mmCIF file of C-alpha atoms in Angstrom:
data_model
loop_
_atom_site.group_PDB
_atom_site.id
_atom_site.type_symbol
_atom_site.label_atom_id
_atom_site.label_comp_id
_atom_site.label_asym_id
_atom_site.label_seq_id
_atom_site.Cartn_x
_atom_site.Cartn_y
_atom_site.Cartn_z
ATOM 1 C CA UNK E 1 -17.813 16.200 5.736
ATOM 2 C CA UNK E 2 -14.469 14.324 4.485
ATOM 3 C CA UNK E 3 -14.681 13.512 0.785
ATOM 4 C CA UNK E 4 -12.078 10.980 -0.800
ATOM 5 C CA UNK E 5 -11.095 10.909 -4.199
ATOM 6 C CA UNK E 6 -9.236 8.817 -6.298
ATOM 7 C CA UNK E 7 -7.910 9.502 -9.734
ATOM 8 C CA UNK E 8 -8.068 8.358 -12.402
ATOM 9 C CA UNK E 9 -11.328 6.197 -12.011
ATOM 10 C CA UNK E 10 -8.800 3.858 -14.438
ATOM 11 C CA UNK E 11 -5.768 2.995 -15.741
ATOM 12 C CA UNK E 12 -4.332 0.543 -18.109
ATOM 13 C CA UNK E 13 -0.469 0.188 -17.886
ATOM 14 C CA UNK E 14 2.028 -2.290 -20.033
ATOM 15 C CA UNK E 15 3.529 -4.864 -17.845
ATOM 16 C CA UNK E 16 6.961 -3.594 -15.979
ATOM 17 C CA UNK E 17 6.308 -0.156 -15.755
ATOM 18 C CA UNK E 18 6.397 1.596 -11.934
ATOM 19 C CA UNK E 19 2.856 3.276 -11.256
ATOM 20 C CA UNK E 20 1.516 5.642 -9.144
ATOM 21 C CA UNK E 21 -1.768 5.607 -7.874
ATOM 22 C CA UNK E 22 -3.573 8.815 -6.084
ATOM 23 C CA UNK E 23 -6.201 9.378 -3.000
ATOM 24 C CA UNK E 24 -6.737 13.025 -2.103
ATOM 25 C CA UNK E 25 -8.979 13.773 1.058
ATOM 26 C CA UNK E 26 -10.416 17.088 2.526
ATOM 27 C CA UNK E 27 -10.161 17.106 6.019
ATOM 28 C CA UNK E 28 -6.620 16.361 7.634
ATOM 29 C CA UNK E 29 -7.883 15.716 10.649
ATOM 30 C CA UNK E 30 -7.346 11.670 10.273
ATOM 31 C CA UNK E 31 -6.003 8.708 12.455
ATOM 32 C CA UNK E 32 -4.980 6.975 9.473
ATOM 33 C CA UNK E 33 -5.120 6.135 6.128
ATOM 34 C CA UNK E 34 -5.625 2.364 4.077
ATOM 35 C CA UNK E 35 -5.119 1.055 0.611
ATOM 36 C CA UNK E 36 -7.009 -1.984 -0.330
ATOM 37 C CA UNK E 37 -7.401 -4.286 -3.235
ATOM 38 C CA UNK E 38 -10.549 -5.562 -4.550
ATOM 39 C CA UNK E 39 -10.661 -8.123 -6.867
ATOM 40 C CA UNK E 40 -13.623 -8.325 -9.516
ATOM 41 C CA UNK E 41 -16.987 -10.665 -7.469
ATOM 42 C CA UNK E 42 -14.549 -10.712 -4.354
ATOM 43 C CA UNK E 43 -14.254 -9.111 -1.117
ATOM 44 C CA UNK E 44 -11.389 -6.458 -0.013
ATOM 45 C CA UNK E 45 -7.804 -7.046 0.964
ATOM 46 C CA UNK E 46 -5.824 -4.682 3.137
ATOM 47 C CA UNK E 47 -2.699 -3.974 1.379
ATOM 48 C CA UNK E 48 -1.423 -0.997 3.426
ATOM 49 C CA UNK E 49 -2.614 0.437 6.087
ATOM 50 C CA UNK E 50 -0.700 4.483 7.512
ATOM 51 C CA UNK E 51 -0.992 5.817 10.662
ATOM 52 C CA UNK E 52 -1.394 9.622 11.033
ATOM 53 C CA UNK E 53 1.726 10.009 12.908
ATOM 54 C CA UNK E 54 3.630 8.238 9.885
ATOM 55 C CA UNK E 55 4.604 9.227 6.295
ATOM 56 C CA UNK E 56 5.050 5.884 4.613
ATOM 57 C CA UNK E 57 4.657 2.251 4.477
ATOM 58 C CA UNK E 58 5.915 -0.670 2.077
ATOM 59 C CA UNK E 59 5.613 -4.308 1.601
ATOM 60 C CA UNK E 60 7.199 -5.452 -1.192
ATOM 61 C CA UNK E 61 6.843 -3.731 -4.218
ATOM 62 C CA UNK E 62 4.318 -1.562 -2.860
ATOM 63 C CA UNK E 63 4.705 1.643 -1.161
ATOM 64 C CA UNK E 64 2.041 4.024 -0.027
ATOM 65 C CA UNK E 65 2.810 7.453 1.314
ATOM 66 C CA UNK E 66 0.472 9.978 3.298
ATOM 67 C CA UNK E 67 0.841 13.769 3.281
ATOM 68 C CA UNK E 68 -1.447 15.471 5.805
ATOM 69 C CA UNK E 69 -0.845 19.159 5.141
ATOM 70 C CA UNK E 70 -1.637 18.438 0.983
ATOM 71 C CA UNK E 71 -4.545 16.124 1.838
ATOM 72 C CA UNK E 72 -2.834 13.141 -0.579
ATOM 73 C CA UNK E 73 -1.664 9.845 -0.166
ATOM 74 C CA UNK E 74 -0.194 7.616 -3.173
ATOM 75 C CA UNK E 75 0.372 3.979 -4.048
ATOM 76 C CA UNK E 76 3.290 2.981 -6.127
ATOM 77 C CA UNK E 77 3.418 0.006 -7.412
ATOM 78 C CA UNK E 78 6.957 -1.135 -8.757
ATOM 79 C CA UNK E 79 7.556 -3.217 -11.989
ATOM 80 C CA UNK E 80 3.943 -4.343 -12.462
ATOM 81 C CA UNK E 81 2.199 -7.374 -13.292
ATOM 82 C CA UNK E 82 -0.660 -8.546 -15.230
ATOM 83 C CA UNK E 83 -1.666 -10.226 -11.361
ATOM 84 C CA UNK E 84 -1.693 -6.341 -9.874
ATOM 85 C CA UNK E 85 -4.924 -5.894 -12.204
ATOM 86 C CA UNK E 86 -7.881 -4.963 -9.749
ATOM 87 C CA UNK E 87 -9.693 -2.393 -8.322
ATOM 88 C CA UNK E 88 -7.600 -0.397 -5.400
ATOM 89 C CA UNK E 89 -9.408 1.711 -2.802
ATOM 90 C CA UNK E 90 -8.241 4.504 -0.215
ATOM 91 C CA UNK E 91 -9.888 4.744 2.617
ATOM 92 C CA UNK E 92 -9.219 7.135 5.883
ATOM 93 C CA UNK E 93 -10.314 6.993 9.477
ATOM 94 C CA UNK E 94 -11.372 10.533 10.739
ATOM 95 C CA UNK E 95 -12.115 11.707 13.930
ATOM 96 C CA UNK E 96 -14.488 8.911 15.066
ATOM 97 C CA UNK E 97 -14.768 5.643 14.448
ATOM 98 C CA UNK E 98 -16.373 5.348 10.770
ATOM 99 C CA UNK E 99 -13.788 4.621 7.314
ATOM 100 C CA UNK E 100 -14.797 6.713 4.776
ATOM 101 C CA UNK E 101 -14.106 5.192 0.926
ATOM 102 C CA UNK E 102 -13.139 6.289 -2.144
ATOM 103 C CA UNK E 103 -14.594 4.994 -4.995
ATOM 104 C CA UNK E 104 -11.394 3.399 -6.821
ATOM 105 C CA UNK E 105 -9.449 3.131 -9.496
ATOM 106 C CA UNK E 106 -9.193 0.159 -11.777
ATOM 107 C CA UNK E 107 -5.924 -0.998 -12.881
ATOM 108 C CA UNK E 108 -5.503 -3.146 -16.036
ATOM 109 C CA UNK E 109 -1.707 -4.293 -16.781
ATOM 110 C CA UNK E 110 -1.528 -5.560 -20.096
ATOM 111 C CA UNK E 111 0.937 -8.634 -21.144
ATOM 112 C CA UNK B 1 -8.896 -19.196 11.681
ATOM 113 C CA UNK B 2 -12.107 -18.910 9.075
ATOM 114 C CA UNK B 3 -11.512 -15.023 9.269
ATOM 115 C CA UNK B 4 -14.667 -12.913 8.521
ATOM 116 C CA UNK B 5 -17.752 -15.236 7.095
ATOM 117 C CA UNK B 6 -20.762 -13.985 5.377
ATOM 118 C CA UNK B 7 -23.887 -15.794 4.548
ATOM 119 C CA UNK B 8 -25.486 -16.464 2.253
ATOM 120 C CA UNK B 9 -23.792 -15.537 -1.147
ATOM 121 C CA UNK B 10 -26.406 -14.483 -2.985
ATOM 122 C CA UNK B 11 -30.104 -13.657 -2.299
ATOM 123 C CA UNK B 12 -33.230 -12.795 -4.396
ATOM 124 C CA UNK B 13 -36.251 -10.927 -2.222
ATOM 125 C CA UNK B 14 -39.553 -9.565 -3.605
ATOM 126 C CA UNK B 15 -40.133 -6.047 -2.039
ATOM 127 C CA UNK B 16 -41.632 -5.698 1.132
ATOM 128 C CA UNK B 17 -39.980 -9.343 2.655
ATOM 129 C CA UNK B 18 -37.491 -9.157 5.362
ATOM 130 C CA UNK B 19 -33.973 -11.104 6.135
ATOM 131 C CA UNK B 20 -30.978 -11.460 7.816
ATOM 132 C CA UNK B 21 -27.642 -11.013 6.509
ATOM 133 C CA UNK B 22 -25.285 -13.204 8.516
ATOM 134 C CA UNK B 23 -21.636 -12.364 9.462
ATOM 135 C CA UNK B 24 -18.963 -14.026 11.928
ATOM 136 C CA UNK B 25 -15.671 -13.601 12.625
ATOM 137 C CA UNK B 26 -13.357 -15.717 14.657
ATOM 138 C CA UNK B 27 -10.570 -13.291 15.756
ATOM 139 C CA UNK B 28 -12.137 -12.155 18.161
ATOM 140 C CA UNK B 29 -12.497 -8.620 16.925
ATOM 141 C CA UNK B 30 -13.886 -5.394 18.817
ATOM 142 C CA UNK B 31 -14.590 -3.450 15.838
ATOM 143 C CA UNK B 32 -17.337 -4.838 13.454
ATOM 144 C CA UNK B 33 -19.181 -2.878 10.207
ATOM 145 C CA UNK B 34 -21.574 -3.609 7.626
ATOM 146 C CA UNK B 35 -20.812 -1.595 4.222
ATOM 147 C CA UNK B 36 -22.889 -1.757 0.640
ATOM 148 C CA UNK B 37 -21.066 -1.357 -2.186
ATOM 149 C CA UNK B 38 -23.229 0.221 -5.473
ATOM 150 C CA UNK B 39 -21.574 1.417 -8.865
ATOM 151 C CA UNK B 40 -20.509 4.698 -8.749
ATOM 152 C CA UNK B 41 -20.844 5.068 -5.137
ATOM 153 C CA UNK B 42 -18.371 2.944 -3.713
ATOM 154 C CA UNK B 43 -18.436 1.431 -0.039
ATOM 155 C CA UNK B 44 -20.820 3.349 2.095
ATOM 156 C CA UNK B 45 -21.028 2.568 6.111
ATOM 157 C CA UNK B 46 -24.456 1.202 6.908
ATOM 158 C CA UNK B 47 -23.359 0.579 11.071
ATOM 159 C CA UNK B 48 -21.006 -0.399 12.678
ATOM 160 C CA UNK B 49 -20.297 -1.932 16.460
ATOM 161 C CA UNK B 50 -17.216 -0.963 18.664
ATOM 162 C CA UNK B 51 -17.893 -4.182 20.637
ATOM 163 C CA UNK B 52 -20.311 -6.871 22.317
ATOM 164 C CA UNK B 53 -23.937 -4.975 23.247
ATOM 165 C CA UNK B 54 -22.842 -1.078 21.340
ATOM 166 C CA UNK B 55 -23.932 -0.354 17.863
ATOM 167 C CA UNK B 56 -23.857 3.038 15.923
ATOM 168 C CA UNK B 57 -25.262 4.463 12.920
ATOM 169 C CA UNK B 58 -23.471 4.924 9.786
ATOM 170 C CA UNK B 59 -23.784 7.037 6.381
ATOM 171 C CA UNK B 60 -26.718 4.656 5.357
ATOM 172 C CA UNK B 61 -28.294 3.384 7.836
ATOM 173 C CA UNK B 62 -31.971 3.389 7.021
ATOM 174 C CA UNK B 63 -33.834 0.476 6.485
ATOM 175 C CA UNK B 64 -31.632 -1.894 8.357
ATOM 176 C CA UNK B 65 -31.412 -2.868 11.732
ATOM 177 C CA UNK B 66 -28.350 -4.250 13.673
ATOM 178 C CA UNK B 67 -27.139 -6.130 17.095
ATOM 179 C CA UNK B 68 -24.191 -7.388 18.527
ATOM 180 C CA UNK B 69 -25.034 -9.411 21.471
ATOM 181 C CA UNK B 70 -21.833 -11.743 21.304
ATOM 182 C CA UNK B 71 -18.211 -10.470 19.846
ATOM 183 C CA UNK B 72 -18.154 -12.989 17.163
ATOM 184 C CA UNK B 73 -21.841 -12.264 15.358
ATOM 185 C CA UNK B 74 -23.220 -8.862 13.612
ATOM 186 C CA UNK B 75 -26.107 -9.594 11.810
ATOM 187 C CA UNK B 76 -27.979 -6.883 9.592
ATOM 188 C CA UNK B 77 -31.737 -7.160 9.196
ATOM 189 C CA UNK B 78 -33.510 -5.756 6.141
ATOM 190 C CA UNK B 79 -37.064 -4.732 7.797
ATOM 191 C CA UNK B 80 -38.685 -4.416 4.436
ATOM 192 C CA UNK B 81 -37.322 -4.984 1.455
ATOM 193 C CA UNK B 82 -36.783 -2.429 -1.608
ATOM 194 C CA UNK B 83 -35.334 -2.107 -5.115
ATOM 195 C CA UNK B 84 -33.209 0.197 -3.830
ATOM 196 C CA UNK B 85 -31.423 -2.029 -1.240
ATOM 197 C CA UNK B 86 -29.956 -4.019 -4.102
ATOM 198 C CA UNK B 87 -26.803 -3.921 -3.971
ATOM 199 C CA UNK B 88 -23.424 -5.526 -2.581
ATOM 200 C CA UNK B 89 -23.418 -5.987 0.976
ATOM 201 C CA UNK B 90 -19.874 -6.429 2.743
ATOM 202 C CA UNK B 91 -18.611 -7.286 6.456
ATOM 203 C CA UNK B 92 -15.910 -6.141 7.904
ATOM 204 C CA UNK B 93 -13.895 -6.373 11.339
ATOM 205 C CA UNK B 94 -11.147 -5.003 13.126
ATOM 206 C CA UNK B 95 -8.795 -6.093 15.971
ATOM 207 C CA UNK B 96 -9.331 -2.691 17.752
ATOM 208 C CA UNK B 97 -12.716 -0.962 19.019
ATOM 209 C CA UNK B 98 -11.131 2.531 19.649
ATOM 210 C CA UNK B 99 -9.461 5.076 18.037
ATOM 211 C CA UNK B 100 -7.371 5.026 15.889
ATOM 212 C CA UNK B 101 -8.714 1.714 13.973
ATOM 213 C CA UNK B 102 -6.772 -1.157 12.649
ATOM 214 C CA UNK B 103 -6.077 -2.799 9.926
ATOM 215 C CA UNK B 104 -9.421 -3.860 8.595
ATOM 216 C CA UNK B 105 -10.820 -7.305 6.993
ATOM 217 C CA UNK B 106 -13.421 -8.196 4.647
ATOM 218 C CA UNK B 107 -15.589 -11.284 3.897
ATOM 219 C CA UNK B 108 -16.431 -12.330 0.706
ATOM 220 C CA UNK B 109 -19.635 -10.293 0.322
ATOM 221 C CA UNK B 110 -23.646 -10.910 0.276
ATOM 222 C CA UNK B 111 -25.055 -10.243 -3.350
ATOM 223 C CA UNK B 112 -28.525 -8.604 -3.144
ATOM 224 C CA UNK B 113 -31.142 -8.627 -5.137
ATOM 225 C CA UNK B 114 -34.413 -7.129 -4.650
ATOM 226 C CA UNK B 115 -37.499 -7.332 -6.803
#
């Protein structure tokens, strides 16, 4: 059974400084990979989303990556804001048609 | 376009009454889910449609019942109501109904409460 996990389950960051965020997943075997945001009461927002067959993806000063043989993808998030503070989930498409989650980690960036 | 709807916003049930969540989406999608969202647990698949007339179960699928007998509309039916079903309940959709997926979007979420 594919288990995700994302650590830390937070994180609290002064404003400017580059992040990384972390997803690590069991089973290799995917067809892709997706970051979302979810802001507090609201629904989810696709951010990124990587297909197996790629190793990165970025849109503007966000870039994810996905390793396949190490089981890990990351988010960094460049020079960030007190507006980057949510919750941001990974969540991977395995070998049917089903996402499976991870349970998020909550960024705070302080003023 | 509205995107992905969900009604209503919030709902109180005693145990034991049934309901319909209500979601729509006017992208014409293939690919439609229904996820719950608890602390601790994070999203968790409930089921999920690959298009108009299929349906399949997902990590949670007990105690709810769905259909999808047009491509816009995926309602989920709580049969019988229990504390345990309170939670956050959230649509999704995607353009694609085969492998691999893509890119997917939310609505805004049901809040569930059950007495």
């Amino acid at each position: 059974k594919q288990e995700v996990t994302q650590i830390p389950a937070a994180l609290s960051v002064p404003e400017g400084e580059n992040l990384v965020l972390n997803c690590s997943f069991t089973d290799s075997a995917i067809y892709n990979l997706q970051w979302f945001r979810q802001d507090p009461g609201k629904g989810l927002t696709s951010l990124l989303l990587i297909q197996s067959s790629q190793r990165e993806q970025t849109s503007g000063r966000l870039n994810a990556s996905l390793d396949k043989s190490s089981g890990r993808s990351t988010l960094y998030i460049a020079a960030s804001q007190p507006g980057d503070s949510a919750t941001y989930l990974c969540a991977l498409q395995g070998g049917s048609e089903k996402l499976v989650f991870g349970k998020g980690t909550k960024l705070t960036v302080n003023p | 376009n509205a995107g992905v709807t969900q009604t209503p916003k919030f709902q109180v049930l005693k145990t034991g009454q049934s309901m319909t969540l209500q979601c729509a989406q006017d992208m014409n999608h293939e690919y439609m889910s229904w996820y719950r969202q608890d602390p601790g647990m994070g999203l968790r698949l409930i089921h999920y449609s690959v298009g108009a007339g299929i349906t399949d179960q997902g990590e949670v699928p007990n105690g709810y019942n769905v259909s999808r007998s047009t491509t816009e509309d995926f309602p989920l039916r709580l049969l019988s109501a229990a504390p345990s079903q309170t939670s956050v309940y959230f649509c999704a959709s995607s353009p694609r109904g085969t492998s691999p997926l893509t890119e997917q979007f939310f609505g805004p979420g049901t809040r569930l409460t059950v007495l």
